[in-house]
Short mmCIF file of C-alpha atoms in Angstrom, two decimals:
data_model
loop_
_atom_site.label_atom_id
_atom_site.label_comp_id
_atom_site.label_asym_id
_atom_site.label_seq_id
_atom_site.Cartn_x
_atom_site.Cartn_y
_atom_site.Cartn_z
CA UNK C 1 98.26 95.50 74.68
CA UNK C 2 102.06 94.84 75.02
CA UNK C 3 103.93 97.53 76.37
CA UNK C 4 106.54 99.34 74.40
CA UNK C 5 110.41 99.31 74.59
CA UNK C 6 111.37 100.13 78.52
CA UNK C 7 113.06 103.80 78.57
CA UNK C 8 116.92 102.79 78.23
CA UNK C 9 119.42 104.04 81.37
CA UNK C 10 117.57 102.53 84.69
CA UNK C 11 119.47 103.96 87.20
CA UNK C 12 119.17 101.99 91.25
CA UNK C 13 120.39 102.44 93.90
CA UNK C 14 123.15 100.00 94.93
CA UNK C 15 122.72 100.56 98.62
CA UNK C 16 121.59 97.26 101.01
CA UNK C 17 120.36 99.97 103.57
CA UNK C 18 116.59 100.21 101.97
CA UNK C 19 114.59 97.16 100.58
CA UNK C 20 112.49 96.97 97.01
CA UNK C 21 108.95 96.29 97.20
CA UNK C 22 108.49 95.10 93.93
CA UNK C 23 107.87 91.11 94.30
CA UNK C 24 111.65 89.73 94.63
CA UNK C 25 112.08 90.17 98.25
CA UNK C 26 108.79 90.93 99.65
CA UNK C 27 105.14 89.96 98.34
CA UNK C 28 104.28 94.54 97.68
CA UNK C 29 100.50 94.38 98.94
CA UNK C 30 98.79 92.33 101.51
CA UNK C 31 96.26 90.59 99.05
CA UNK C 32 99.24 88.63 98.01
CA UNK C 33 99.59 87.68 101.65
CA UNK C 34 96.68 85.03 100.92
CA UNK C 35 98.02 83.37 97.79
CA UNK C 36 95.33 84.62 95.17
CA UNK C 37 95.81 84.43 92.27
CA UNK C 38 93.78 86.67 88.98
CA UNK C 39 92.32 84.26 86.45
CA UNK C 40 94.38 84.10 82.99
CA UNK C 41 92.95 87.13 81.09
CA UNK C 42 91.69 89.28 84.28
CA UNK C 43 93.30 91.81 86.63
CA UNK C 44 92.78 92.62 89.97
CA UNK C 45 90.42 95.30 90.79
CA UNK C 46 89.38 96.56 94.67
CA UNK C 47 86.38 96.23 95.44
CA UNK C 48 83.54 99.42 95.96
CA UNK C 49 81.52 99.35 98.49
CA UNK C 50 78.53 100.86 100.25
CA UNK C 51 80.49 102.41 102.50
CA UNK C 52 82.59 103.78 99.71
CA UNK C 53 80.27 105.71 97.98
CA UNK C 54 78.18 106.45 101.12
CA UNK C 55 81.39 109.07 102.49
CA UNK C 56 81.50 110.44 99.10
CA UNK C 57 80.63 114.28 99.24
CA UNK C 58 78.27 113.23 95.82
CA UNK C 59 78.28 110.62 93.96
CA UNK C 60 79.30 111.92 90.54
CA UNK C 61 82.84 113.03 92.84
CA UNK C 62 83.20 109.81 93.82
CA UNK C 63 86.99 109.37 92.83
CA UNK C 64 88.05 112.54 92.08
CA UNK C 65 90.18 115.58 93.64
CA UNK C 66 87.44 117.85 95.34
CA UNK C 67 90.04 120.42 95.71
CA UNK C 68 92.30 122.39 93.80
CA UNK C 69 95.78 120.20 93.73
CA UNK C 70 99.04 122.42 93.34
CA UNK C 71 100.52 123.54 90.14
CA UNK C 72 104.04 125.23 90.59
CA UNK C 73 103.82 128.83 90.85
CA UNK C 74 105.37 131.53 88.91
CA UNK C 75 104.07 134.41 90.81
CA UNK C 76 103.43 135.47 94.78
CA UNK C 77 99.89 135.66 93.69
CA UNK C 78 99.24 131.81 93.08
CA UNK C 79 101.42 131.19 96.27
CA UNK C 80 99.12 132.95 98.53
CA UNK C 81 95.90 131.17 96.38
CA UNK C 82 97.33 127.60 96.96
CA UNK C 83 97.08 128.13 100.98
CA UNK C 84 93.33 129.09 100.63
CA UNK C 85 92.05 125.38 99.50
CA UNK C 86 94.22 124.19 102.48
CA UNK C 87 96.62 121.68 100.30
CA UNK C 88 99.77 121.97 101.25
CA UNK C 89 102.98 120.71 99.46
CA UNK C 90 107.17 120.08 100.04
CA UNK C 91 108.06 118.82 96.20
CA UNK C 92 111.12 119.00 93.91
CA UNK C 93 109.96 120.34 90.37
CA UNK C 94 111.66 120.46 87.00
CA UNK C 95 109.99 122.66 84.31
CA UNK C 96 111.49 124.61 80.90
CA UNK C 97 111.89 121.57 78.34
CA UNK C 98 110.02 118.51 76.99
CA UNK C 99 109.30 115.90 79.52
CA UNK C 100 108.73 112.09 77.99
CA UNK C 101 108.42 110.48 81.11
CA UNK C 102 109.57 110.54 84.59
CA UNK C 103 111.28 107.81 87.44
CA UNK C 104 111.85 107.99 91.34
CA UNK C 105 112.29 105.32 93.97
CA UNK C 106 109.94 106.62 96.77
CA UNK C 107 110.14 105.89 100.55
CA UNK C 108 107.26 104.48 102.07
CA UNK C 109 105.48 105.28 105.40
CA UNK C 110 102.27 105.29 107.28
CA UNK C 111 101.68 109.03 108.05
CA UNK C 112 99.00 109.77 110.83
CA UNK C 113 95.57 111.56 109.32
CA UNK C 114 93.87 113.78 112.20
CA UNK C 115 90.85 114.78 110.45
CA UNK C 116 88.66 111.75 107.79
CA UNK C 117 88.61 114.83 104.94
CA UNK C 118 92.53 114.79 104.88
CA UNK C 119 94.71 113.02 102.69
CA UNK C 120 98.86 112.39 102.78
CA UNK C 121 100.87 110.97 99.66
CA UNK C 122 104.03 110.94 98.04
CA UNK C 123 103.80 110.90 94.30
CA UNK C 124 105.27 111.93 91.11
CA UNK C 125 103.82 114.44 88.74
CA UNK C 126 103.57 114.88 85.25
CA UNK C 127 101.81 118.27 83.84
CA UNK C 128 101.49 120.21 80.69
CA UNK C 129 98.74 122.86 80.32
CA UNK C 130 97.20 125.79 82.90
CA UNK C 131 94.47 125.83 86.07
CA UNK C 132 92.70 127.78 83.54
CA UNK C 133 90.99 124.98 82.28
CA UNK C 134 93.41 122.84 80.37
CA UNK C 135 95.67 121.42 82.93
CA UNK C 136 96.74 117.80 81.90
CA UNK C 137 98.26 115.94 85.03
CA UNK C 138 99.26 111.96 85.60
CA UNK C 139 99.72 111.41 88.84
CA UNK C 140 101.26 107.90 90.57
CA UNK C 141 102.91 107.28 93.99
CA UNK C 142 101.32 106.26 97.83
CA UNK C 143 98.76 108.08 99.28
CA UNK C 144 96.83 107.33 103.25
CA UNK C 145 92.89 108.82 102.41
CA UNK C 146 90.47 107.91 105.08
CA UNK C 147 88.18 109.59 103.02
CA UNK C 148 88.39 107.84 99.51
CA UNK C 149 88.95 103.99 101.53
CA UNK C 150 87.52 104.16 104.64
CA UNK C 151 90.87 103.57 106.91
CA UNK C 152 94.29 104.44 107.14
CA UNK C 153 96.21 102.53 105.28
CA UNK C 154 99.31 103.26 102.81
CA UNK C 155 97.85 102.33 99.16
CA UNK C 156 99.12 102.44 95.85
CA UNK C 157 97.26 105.33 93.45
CA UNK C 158 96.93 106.81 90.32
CA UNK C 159 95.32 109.92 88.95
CA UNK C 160 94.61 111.84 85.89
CA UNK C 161 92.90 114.37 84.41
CA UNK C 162 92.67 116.54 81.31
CA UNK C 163 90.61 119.44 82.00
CA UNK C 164 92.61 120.99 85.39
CA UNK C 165 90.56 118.39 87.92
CA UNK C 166 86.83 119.89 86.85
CA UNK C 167 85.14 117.03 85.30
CA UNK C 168 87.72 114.36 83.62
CA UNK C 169 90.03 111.69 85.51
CA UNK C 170 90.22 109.73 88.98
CA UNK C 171 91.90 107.74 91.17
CA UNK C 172 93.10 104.28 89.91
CA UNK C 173 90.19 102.18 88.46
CA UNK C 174 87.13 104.29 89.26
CA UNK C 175 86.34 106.02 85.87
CA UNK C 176 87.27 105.00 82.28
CA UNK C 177 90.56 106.06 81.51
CA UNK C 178 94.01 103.96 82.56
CA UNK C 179 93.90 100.79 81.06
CA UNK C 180 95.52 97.96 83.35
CA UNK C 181 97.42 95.01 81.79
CA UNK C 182 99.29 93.63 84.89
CA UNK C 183 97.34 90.74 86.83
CA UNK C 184 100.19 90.89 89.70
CA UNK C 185 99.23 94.47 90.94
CA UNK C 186 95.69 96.21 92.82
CA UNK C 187 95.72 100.05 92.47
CA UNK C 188 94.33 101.19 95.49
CA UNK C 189 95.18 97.76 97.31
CA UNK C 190 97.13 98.17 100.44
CA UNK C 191 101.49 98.13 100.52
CA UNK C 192 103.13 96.46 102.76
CA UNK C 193 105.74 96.52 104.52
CA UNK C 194 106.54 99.69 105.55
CA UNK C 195 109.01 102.02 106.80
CA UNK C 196 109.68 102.32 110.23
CA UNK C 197 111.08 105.30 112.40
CA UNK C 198 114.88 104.42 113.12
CA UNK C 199 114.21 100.71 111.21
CA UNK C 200 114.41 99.63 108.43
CA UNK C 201 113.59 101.31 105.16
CA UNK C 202 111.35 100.30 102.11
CA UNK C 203 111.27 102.03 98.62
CA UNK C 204 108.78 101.16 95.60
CA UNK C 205 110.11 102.14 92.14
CA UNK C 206 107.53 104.17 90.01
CA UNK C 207 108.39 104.94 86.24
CA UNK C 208 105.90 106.96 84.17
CA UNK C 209 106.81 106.94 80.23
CA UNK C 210 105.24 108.07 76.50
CA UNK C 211 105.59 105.56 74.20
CA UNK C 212 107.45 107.28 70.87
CA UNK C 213 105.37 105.30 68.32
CA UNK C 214 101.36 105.14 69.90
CA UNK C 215 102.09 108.13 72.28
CA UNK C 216 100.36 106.08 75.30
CA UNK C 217 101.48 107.10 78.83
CA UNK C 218 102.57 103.71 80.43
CA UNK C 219 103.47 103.22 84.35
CA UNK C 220 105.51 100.36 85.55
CA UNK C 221 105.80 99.40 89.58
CA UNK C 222 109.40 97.99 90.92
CA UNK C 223 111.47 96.68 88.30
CA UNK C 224 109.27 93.59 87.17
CA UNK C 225 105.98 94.69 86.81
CA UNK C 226 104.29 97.08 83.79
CA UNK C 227 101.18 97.62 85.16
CA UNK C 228 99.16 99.47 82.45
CA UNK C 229 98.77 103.05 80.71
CA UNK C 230 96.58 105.73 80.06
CA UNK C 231 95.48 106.58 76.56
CA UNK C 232 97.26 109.45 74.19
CA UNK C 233 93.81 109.86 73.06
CA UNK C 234 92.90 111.17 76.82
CA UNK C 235 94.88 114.49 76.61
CA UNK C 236 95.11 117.87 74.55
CA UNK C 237 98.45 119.21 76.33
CA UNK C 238 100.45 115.82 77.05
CA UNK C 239 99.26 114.53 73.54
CA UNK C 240 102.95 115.30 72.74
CA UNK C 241 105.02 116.35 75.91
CA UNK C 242 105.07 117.69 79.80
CA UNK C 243 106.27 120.47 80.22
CA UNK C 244 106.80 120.13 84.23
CA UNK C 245 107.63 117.31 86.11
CA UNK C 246 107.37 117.19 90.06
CA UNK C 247 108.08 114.81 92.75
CA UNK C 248 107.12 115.02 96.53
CA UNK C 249 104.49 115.05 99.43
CA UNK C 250 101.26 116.99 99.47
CA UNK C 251 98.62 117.08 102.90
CA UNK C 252 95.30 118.78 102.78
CA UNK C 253 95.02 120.68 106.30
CA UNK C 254 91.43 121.19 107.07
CA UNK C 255 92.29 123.48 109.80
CA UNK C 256 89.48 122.77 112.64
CA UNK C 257 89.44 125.79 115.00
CA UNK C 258 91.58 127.66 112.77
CA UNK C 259 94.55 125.70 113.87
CA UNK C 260 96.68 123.43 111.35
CA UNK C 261 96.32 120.22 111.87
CA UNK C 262 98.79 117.81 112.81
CA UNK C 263 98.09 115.23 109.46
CA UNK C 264 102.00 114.28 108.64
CA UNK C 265 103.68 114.58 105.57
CA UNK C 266 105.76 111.35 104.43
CA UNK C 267 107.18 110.06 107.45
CA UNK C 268 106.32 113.04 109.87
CA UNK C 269 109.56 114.58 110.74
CA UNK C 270 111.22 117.19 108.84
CA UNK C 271 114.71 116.52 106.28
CA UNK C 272 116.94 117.64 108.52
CA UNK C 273 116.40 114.29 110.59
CA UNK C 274 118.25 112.44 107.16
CA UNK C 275 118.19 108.73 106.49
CA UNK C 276 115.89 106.50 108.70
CA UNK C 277 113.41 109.13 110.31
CA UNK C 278 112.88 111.56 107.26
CA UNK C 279 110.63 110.14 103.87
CA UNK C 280 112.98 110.61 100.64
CA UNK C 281 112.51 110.43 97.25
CA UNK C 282 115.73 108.94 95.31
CA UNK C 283 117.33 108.45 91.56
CA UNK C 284 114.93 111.07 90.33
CA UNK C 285 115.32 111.06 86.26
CA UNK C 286 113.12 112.04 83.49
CA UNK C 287 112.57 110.50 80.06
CA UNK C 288 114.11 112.54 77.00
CA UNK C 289 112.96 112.58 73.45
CA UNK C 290 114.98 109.43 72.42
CA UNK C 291 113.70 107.37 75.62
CA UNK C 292 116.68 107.98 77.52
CA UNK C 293 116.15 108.10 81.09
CA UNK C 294 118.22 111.14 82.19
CA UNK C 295 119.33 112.68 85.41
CA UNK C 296 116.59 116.10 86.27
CA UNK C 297 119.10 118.51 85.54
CA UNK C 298 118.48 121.85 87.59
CA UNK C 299 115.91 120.93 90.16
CA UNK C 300 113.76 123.53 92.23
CA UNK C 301 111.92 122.95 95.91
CA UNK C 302 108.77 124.56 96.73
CA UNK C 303 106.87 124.38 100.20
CA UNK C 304 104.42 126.78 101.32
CA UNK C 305 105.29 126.75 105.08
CA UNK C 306 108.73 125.03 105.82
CA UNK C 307 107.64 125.15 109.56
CA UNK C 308 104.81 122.77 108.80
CA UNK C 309 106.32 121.09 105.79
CA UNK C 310 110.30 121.07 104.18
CA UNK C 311 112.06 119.74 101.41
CA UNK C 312 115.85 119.38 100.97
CA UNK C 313 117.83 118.79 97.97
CA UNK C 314 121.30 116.58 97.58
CA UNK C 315 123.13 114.12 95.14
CA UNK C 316 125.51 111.21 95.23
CA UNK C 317 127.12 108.82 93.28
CA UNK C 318 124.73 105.98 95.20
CA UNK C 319 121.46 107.77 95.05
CA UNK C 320 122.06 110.23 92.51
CA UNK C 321 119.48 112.82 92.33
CA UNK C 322 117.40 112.65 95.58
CA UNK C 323 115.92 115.03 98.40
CA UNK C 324 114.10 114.21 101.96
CA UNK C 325 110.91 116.46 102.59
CA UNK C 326 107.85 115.94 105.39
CA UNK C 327 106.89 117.34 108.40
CA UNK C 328 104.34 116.84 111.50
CA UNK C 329 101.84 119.71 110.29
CA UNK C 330 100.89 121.03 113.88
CA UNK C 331 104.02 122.52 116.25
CA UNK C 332 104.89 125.13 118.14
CA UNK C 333 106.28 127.05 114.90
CA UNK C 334 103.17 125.74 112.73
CA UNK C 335 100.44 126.85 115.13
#
């Protein structure tokens, strides 16, 4: 299938300070590194192996959530559930109107994993619906899973789901569901290069959109590449809009010895360390009715322990809309 009509009003960041991953600079994952190439008519896929579905808690979870992912709160009484199935979050979140889509240029990093059942990524979010059963959530960004891959490498991902994470969705490829049209582009394949601490900086550009006339969900990577989209016919709740739209990090802390562990978020040091040493997000904008990219408009932080985990907030005229979040997870104030 051709993709639809790009949203109009791209917005980039003019800055020479942080690179693009997206193909014109740098090859974005290391497969390219070996000049392969996807037959005409055939897209790349990564390979599952034994080992892949031998860490798998059972084999019908096998690329899927096995815990309860966040959903902003509106009460004290999620706030204190969300600790309970140890995922912990520092995100940006819009909510209160129609969401068509959604664009950020994220920071990537290779954030340390203590425990194999822990996970780190950055991603966007894009929800309409309820935990009570009828969450709808598409899900895109970086993510380092020991668990789902076997090592800890910084990979490109993708999830879904219709029914709150019980039985529908996955991650990239694994289950029916997103429908890939780019040959240039592995989901779940390895990014490279990567940030480095006081170095230099790399971003990949993620833009999730609905097209007006079929009402597909479609995801393009950098600024060259539309890599494929999931199905209107896939949802109850986005069948016509979000209704929330959130950017950031999220950790699961297993919490051995009923200590946090020290798994980092983004780059592992908190926002107040800025530009170089904190992970950001940057030119956050959603998609309006008319296709318009937009800037977020009044934008919220959440994080359940700041000591563990921040987020921070700012604007200018380079990066527009953008914040810095992360942390180390284990430290003297985040026993």
């Amino acid at each position: 299938m051709e993709p639809p009509m790009l949203p109009e009003g791209l917005r980039h960041k003019t800055t020479t300070e942080e690179e693009k991953i997206d193909g014109s600079m740098f090859k974005p994952q290391l497969w390219h590194y070996v000049e392969q190439k996807c037959p005409p008519g055939t897209i790349p896929i990564r390979r599952t192996t034994e080992n892949d579905l031998l860490r798998a808690e059972k084999i019908n979870r096998y690329g899927k959530k096995n815990q309860r992912p966040f959903y902003p709160p509106q009460t004290a009484l999620i706030h204190s559930s969300l600790n309970e199935n140890g995922h912990q979050h520092a995100i940006t979140y819009v909510e209160g109107d129609k969401y068509y889509g959604a664009k950020a240029e994220i920071n990537v990093w290779a954030p340390s994993i203590e425990m194999p059942n822990e996970f780190s990524l950055s991603q966007l979010w894009l929800l309409a619906g309820s935990f009570e059963g009828d969450l709808n959530s598409i899900e895109a960004g970086w993510q380092v899973s020991p668990d789902l891959y076997g090592d800890n490498n910084t990979r490109l991902f993708t999830y879904w789901t219709s029914d709150a994470y019980q039985a529908t969705g996955c991650y990239n490829l694994l289950c029916s569901g997103f429908v890939q049209i780019s040959d240039q582009i592995a989901l779940g394949a390895t990014i490279s290069p990567l940030s480095g601490y006081g170095g230099r900086q790399f971003d990949i550009d993620i833009l999730i959109w609905k097209d007006p006339r079929a009402g597909n969900w479609w995801m393009s990577f950098g600024q060259n590449c539309v890599l494929g989209y999931w199905p209107a016919a896939l949802f109850t709740n986005l069948a016509e809009a979000a209704t929330m739209v959130e950017w950031g990090g999220e950790v699961v802390n297993s919490e051995p010895g009923s200590r946090h562990t020290s798994t980092q978020m983004g780059s592992g040091h908190f926002p107040s360390e800025g530009f170089g040493r904190a992970s950001y997000f940057s030119n956050l904008q959603i998609v309006d009715a008319s296709n318009n990219l937009q800037p977020p408009g009044n934008l919220n932080t959440f994080s359940e322990n700041a000591a563990c985990y921040d987020v921070e907030n700012g604007y200018n005229s380079e990066w527009g809309y953008y914040f810095y979040y992360g942390g180390p997870g284990y430290n003297d104030r985040c026993p």
